[in-house]
Coordinates of C-alpha atoms in Angstrom, one line a residue:
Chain A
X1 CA 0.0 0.0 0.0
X2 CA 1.3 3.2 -1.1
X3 CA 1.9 6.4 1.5
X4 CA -1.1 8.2 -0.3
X5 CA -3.4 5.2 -0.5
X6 CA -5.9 4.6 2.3
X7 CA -7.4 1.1 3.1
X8 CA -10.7 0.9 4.7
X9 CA -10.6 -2.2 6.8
X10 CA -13.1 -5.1 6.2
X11 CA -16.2 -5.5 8.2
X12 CA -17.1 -8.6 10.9
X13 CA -20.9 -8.6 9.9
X14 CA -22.8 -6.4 7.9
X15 CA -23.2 -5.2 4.5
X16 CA -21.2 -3.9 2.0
X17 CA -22.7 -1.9 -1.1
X18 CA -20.4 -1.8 -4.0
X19 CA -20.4 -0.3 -7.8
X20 CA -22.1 2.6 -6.8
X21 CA -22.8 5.2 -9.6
X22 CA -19.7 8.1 -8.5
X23 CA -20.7 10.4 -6.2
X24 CA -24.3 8.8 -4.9
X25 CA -23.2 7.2 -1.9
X26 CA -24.6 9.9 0.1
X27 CA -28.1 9.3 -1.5
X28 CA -27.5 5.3 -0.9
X29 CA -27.1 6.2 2.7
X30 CA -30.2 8.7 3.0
X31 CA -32.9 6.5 1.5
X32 CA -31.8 3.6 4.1
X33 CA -32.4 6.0 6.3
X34 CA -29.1 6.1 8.0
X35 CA -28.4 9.7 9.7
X36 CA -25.0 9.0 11.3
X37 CA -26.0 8.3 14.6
X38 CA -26.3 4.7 14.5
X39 CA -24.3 2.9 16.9
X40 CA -22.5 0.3 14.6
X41 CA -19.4 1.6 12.5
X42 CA -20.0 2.8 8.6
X43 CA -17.7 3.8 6.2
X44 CA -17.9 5.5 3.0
X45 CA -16.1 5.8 -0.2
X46 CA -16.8 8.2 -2.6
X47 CA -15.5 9.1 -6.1
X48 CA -12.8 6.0 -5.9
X49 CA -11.3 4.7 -8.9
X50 CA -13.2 1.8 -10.8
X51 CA -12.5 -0.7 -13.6
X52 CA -16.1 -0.8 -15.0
X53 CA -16.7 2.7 -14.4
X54 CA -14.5 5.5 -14.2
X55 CA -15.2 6.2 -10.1
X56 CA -17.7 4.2 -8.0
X57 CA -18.4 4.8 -4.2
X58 CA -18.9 2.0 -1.5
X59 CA -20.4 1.7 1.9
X60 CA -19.7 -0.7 4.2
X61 CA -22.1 -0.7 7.2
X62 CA -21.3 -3.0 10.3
X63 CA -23.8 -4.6 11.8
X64 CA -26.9 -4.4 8.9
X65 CA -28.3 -6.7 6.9
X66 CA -30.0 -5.1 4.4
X67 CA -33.8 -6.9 3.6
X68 CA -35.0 -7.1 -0.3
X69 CA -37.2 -4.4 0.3
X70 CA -33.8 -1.9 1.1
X71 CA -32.0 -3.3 -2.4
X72 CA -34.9 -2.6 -4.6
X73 CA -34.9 1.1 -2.7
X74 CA -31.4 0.8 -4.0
X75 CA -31.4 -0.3 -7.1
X76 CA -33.8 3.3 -7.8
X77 CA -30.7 5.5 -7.3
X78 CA -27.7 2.9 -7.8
X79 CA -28.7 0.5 -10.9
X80 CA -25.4 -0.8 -11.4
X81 CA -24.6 -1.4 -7.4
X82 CA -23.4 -5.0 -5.9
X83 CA -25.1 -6.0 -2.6
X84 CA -23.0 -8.4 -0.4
X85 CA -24.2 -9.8 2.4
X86 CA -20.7 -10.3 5.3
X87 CA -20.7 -12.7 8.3
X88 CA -17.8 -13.2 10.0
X89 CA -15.8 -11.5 7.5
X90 CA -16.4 -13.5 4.8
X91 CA -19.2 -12.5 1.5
X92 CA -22.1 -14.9 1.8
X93 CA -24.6 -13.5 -0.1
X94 CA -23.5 -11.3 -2.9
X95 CA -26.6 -9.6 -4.9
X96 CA -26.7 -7.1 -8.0
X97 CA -29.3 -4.9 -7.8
X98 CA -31.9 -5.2 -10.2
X99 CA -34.5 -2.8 -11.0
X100 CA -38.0 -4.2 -11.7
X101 CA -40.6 -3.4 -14.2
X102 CA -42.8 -1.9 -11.9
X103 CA -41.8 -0.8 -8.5
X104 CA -45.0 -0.9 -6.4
X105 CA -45.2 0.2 -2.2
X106 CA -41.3 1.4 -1.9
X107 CA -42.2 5.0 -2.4
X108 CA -44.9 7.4 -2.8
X109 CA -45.8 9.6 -5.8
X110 CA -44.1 12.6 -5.7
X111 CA -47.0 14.6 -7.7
X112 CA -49.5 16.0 -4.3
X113 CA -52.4 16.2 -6.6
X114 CA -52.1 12.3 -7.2
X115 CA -55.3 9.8 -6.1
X116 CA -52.8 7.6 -4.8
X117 CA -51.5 10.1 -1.6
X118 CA -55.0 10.2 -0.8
X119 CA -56.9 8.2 1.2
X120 CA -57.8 5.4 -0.8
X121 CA -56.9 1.4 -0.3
X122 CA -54.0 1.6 -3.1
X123 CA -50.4 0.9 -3.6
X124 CA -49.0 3.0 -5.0
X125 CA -47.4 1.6 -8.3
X126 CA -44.7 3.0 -10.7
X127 CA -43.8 1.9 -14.1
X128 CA -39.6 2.3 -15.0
X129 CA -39.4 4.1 -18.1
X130 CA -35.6 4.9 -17.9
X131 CA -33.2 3.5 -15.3
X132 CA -30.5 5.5 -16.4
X133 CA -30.8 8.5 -15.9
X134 CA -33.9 6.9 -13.6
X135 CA -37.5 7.8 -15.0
X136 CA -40.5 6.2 -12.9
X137 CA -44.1 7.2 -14.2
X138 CA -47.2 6.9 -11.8
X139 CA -49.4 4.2 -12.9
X140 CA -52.5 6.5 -11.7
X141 CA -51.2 10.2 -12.5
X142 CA -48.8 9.6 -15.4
X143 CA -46.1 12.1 -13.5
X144 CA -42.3 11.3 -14.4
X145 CA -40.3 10.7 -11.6
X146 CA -37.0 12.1 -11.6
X147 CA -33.6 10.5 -9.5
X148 CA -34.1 14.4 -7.4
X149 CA -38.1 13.5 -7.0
X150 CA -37.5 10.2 -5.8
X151 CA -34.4 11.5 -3.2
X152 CA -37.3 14.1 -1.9
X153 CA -39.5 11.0 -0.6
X154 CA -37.0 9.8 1.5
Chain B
X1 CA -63.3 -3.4 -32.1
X2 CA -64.8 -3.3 -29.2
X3 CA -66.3 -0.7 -26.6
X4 CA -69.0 -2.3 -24.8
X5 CA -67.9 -2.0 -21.1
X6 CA -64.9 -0.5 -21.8
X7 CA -63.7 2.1 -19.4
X8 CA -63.0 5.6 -20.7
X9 CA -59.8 6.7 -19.0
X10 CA -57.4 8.5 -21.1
X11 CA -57.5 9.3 -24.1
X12 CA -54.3 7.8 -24.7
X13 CA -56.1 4.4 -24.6
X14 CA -57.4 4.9 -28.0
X15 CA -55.8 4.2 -31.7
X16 CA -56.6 6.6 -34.3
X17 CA -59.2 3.8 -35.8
X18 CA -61.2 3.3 -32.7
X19 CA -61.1 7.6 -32.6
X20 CA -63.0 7.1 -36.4
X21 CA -65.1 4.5 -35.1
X22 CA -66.4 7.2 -32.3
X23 CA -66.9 10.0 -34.9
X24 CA -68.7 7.7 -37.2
X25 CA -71.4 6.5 -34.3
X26 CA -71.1 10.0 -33.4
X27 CA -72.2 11.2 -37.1
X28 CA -74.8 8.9 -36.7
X29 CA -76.1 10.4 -33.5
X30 CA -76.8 14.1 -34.9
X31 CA -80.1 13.3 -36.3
X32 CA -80.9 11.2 -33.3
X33 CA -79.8 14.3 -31.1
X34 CA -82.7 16.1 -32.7
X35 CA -85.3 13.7 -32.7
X36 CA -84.6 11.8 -29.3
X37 CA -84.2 7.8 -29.2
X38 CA -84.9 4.9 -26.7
X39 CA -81.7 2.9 -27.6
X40 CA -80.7 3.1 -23.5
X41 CA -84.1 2.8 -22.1
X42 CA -83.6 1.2 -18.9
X43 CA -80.4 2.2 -18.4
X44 CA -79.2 4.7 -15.8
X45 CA -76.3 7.0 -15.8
X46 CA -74.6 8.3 -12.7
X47 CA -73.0 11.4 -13.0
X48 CA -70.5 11.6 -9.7
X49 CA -68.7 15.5 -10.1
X50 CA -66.6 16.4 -6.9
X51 CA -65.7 19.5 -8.7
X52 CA -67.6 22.1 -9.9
X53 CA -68.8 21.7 -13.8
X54 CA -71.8 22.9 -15.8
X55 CA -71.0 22.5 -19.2
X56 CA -69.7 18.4 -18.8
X57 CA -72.4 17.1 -16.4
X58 CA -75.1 18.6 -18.3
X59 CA -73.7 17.3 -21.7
X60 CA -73.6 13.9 -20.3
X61 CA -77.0 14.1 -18.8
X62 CA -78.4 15.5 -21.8
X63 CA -76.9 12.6 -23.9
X64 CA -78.0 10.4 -22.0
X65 CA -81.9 11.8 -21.5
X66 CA -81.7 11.8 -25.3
X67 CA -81.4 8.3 -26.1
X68 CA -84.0 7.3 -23.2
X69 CA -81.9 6.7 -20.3
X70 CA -81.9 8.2 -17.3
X71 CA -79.4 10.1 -14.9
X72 CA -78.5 10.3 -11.1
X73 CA -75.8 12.3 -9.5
X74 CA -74.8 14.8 -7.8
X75 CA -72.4 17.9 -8.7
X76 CA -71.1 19.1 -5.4
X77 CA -67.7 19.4 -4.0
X78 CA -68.9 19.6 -0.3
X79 CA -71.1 16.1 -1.0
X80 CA -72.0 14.2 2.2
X81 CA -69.6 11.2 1.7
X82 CA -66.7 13.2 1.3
X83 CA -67.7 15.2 4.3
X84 CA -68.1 12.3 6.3
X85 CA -64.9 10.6 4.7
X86 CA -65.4 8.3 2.7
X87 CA -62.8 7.3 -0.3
X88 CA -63.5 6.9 -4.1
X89 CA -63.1 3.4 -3.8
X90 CA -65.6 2.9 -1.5
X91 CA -68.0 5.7 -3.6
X92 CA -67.9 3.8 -6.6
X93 CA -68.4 0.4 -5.2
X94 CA -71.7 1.8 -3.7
X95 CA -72.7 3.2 -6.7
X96 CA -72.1 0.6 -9.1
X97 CA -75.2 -0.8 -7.8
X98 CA -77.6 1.8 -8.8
X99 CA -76.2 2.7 -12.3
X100 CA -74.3 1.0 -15.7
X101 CA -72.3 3.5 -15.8
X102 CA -70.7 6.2 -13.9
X103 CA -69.2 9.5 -15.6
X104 CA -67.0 11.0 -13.0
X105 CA -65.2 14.0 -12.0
X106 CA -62.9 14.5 -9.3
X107 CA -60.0 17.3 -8.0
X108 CA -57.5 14.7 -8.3
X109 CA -54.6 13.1 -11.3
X110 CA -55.5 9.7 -11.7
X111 CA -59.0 9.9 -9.7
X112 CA -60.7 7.9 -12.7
X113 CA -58.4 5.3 -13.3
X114 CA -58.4 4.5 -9.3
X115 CA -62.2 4.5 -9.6
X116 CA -61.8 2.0 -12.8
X117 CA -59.8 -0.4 -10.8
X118 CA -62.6 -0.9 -8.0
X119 CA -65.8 -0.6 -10.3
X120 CA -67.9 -3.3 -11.8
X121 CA -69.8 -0.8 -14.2
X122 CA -67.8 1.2 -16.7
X123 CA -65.8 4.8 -15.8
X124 CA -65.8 7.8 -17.5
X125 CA -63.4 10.3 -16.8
X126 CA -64.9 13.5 -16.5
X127 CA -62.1 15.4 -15.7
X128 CA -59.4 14.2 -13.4
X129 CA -57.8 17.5 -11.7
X130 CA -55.4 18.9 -13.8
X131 CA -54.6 15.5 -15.8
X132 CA -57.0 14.3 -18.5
X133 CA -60.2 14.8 -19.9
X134 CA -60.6 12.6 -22.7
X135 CA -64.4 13.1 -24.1
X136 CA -63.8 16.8 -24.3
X137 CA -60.6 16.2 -26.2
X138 CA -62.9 13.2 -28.5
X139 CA -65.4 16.3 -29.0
X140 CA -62.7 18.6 -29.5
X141 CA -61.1 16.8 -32.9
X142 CA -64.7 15.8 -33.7
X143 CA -65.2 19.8 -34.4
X144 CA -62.0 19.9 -35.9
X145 CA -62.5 17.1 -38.1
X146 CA -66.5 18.5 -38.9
X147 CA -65.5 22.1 -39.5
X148 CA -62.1 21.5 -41.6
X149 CA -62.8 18.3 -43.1
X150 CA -59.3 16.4 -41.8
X151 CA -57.7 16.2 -39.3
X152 CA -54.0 15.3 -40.9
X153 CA -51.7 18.2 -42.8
X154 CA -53.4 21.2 -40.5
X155 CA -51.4 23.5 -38.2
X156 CA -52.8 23.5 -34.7
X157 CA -51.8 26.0 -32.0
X158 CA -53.0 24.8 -28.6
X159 CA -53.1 28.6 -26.3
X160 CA -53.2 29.6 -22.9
X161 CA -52.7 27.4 -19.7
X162 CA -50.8 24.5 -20.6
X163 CA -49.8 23.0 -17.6
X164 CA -53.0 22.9 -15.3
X165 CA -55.7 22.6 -18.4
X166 CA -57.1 19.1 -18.5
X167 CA -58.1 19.6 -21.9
X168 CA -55.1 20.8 -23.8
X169 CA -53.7 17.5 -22.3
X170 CA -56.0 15.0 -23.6
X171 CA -55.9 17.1 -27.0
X172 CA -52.1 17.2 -27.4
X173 CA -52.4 13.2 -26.9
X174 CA -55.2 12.8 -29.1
X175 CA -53.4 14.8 -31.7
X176 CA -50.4 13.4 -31.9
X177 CA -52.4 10.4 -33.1
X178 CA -52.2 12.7 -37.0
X179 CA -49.8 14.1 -39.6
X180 CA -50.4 17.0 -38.1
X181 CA -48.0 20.2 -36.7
X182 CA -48.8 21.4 -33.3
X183 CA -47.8 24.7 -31.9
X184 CA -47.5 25.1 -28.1
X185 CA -48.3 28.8 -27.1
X186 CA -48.1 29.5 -23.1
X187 CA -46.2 31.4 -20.7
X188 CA -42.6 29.8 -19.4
X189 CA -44.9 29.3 -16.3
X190 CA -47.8 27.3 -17.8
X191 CA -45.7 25.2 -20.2
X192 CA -46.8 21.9 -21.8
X193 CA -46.5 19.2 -19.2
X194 CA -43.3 17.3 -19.6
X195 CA -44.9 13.5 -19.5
X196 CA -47.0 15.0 -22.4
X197 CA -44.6 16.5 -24.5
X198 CA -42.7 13.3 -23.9
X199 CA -45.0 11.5 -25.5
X200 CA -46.0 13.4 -28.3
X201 CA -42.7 14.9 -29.6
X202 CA -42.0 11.1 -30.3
X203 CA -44.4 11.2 -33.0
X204 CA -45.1 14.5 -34.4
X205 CA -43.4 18.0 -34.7
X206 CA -44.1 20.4 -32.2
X207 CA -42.8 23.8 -31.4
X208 CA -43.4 25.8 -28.3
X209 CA -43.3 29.5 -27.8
X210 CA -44.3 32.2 -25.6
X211 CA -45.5 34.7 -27.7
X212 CA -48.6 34.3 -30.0
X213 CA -48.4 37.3 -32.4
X214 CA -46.1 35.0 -34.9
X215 CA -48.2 32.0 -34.5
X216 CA -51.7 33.0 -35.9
X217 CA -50.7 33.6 -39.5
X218 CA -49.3 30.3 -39.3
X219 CA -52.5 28.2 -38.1
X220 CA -55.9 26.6 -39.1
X221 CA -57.0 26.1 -35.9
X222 CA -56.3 28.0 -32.9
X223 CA -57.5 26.6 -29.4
X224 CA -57.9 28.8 -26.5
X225 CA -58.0 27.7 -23.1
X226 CA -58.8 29.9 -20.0
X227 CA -55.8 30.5 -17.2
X228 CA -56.9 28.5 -14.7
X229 CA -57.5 30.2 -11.3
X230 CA -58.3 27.7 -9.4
X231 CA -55.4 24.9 -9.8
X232 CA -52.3 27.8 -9.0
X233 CA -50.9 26.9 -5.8
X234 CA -49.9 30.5 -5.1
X235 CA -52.0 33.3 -6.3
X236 CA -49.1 35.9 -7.0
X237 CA -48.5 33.6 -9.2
X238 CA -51.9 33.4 -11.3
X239 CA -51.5 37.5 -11.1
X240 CA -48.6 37.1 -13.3
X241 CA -50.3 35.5 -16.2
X242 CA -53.5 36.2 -15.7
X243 CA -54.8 37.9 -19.2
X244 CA -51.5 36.9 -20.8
X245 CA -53.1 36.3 -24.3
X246 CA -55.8 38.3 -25.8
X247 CA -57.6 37.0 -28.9
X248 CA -59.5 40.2 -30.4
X249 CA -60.1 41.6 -34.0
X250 CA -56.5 42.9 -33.7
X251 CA -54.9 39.6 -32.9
X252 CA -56.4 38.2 -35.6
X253 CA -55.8 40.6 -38.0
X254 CA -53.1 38.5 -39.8
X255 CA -54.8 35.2 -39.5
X256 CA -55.9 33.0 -42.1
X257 CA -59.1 33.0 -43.8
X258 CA -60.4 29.8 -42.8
X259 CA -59.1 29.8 -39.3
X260 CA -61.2 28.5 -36.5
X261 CA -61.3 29.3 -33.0
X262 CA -62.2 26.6 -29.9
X263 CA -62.6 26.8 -26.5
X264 CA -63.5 24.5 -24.6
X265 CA -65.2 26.8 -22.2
X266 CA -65.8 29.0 -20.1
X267 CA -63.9 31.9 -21.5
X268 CA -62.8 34.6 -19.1
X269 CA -61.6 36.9 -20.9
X270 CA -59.1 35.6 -23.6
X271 CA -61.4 35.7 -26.2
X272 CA -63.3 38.9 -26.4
X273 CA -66.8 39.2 -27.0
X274 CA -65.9 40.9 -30.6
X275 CA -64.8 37.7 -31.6
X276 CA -68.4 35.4 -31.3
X277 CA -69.7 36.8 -34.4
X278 CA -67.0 36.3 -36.8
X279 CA -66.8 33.3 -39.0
X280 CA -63.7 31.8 -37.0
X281 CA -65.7 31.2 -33.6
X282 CA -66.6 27.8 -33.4
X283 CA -66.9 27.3 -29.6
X284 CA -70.4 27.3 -29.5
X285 CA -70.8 24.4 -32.4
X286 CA -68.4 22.8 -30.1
X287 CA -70.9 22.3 -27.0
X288 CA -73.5 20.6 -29.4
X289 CA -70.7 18.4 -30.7
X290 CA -70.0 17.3 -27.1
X291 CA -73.7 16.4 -26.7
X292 CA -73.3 13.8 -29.7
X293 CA -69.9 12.6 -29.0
X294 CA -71.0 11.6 -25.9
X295 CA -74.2 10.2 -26.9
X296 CA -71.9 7.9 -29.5
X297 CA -69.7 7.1 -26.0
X298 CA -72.6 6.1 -23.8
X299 CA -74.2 3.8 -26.5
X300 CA -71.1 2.1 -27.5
X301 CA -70.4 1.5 -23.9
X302 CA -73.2 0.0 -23.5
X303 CA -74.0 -1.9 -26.1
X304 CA -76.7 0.0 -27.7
X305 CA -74.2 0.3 -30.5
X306 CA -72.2 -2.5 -31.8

């Protein structure tokens, strides 16, 4: 290891997201809503060099196993991200994040004039018309979802 | 093709044939329109508006009186089931057992495709806040098509409040469905929606501006929609734009000679009085066109009409 080169140590248990798009670690972190004052360590890496992409970020979180529900929450901001699963310092589950067809019950339209944020017995249900740069339409309003939109309803 | 129980959502359900298919029944209807008709006796329309409307809920009643139906409703925002909370879903589910079919309005996006999903009998979208309103867009080309003939190779500015008027919405979708060019007049404010304009630049040309003055020469048919108070968040706002296109004698003093005018009503002031009498005002012919276009709907929703 070089002088200028910093390692960030591996984690007991926990999860470590990899392959995130450059400089979206910090969104990563706020839609699982982490706010820092957890009592488990976390590190993040942002804007680090990467083979597939030019930079990537990563965050390691001790002591979290993220559920399916948390990757698919992922997947909206980080479509290219890895999910692996550590116990006792070793990957046993490792996951890329896939984004489905229809995301339905992860987040709510972002439109206020949409029947769906009333109060009616409905998911509510998105269709993915671009995952890159993300575009989510509202199955009941027909409002496009933008990556900022979707960051504002977490 | 068929339309018998079909809901009437968006108007982005329908392919240009099925549009001709309406217009033809519709065509059909005008005589019948005169003359009244018992092709729905029997059957009852409900007509449930949680936002104000005159000109809609009495065009579908009126349809539906004409060819011997009858129709229920009510046309209140403050209604008792809403006072006392109840949801759309549960609305239509009650009401699905005292008419065939319900024509709905309601203040919010996607109201009418909600109500679709939990109704036995079929929807028609009314209005649905500030997103859709497909039968006036179906009455809208039907005037179009009536007055110039076509539909396809005309240049069609769409005016006014673009962002919060139901109609232009439905129209812009309905009209993307020609060879036709469309010119998007508005303030920066009120601009087309961008899930619209999405759509539509896919398939034909469209050019947007602010000001209008360049745009009448241009066009064959100019539709006019009112600024629309009551959807502006923030009423500085609306004072901005209010009155921010005038269509007078002077306006048009450049325009072609076979321009028409629409609106799909009701006009505050952004078409002046001066203008009803000249041979471009169509807006009137336009209410009566909504009375058969709907009569054409409600039969081939229910059957009446194969």
């Amino acid at each position: 290891m070089s002088e200028t080169e910093l390692r960030v140590s591996k984690i007991k248990d926990g999860t470590v997201i990899d392959h995130i798009t450059g400089g979206h670690a910090l969104d990563v972190v706020k839609i699982l809503g982490i706010t820092g004052k957890e009592k488990g360590p976390m590190t993040l890496a942002i804007n680090v060099p990467s083979k597939r992409f030019k930079t990537k970020d990563i965050v390691k979180i001790e002591g979290r196993e993220l559920n399916p529900q948390e990757v698919h929450k992922i997947a909206l901001l980080a479509p290219h991200a890895c999910i692996n699963i550590i116990r006792d310092y070793k990957v046993v589950k490792k996951q890329e994040v896939k984004l489905p067809k229809v995301i339905e019950n992860i987040i709510k339209c972002v439109n206020p004039a949409c029947i769906s944020n009333s109060n009616e017995p409905v998911k509510a249900r998105f269709y993915v018309d671009c995952e890159d740069p993300l575009l989510l339409k509202c199955h009941y309003c027909g409002y496009i979802m933008e990556k900022k939109d979707v960051l504002q309803r977490f | 093709m068929e339309f018998e129980g079909r809901d009437i959502i968006s108007i982005k359900d329908f392919s240009s044939e099925e549009i001709s298919y309406i217009f033809k029944t519709a065509k059909n209807m005008e005589p019948v329109a005169a003359k009244g008709s018992n092709m729905l006796r029997g059957k009852i329309l409900a007509t449930l508006f949680f936002e104000a409307s005159t000109r809609t809920r009495l065009s579908f009643e009126s349809a539906m009186h004409k060819l011997g139906g009858s129709a229920i409703g009510f046309a209140e925002a403050e209604i008792a089931s809403v006072k006392k909370g109840e949801n759309l879903a549960d609305t239509v589910r009650v009401v699905e057992s005292y008419a065939d079919v319900i024509a709905l309005r309601h203040p919010l996006e996607g109201a009418a495709r909600l109500a679709a999903e939990f109704s036995k009998v079929p929807i028609i979208n009314g209005g649905s806040g500030a997103e859709e309103h497909p039968t006036q867009a179906l009455l809208d080309l039907y005037t179009i098509k009536k007055e110039k003939g076509k539909i396809d190779g005309l240049k069609i500015a769409l005016v006014g409040d673009l962002r919060y008027g139901r109609t232009v919405h439905s129209l812009a979708y309905a009209l993307s469905l020609y060879d036709i060019e469309l010119y998007l007049v508005s303030p920066e404010t009120l601009k087309m929606r961008r899930e619209v304009l999405q759509t539509i630049k896919e398939k034909i040309e469209v050019t947007e501006r602010t000001s209008l003055e360049k745009i009448v020469p241009l066009v064959d048919v100019l539709y006019v929609t009112r600024i629309q108070k009551e959807r502006f968040p923030d009423l500085a706002e609306y004072a901005k734009v209010k009155g921010s296109y005038k269509i007078d004698l002077e306006a048009l003093k450049e325009a072609k000679e076979d321009l028409i005018i629409l609106h799909p009503l009701p006009r505050v002031d952004e078409i002046a009085a001066e203008v009803d009498n000249t041979p471009y005002a169509r807006y009137f012919q336009q209410v009566w066109n909504g009375i058969v276009v709907r009569m054409a709907l409600l039969a081939l929703i229910l059957g009446a009409v194969k």
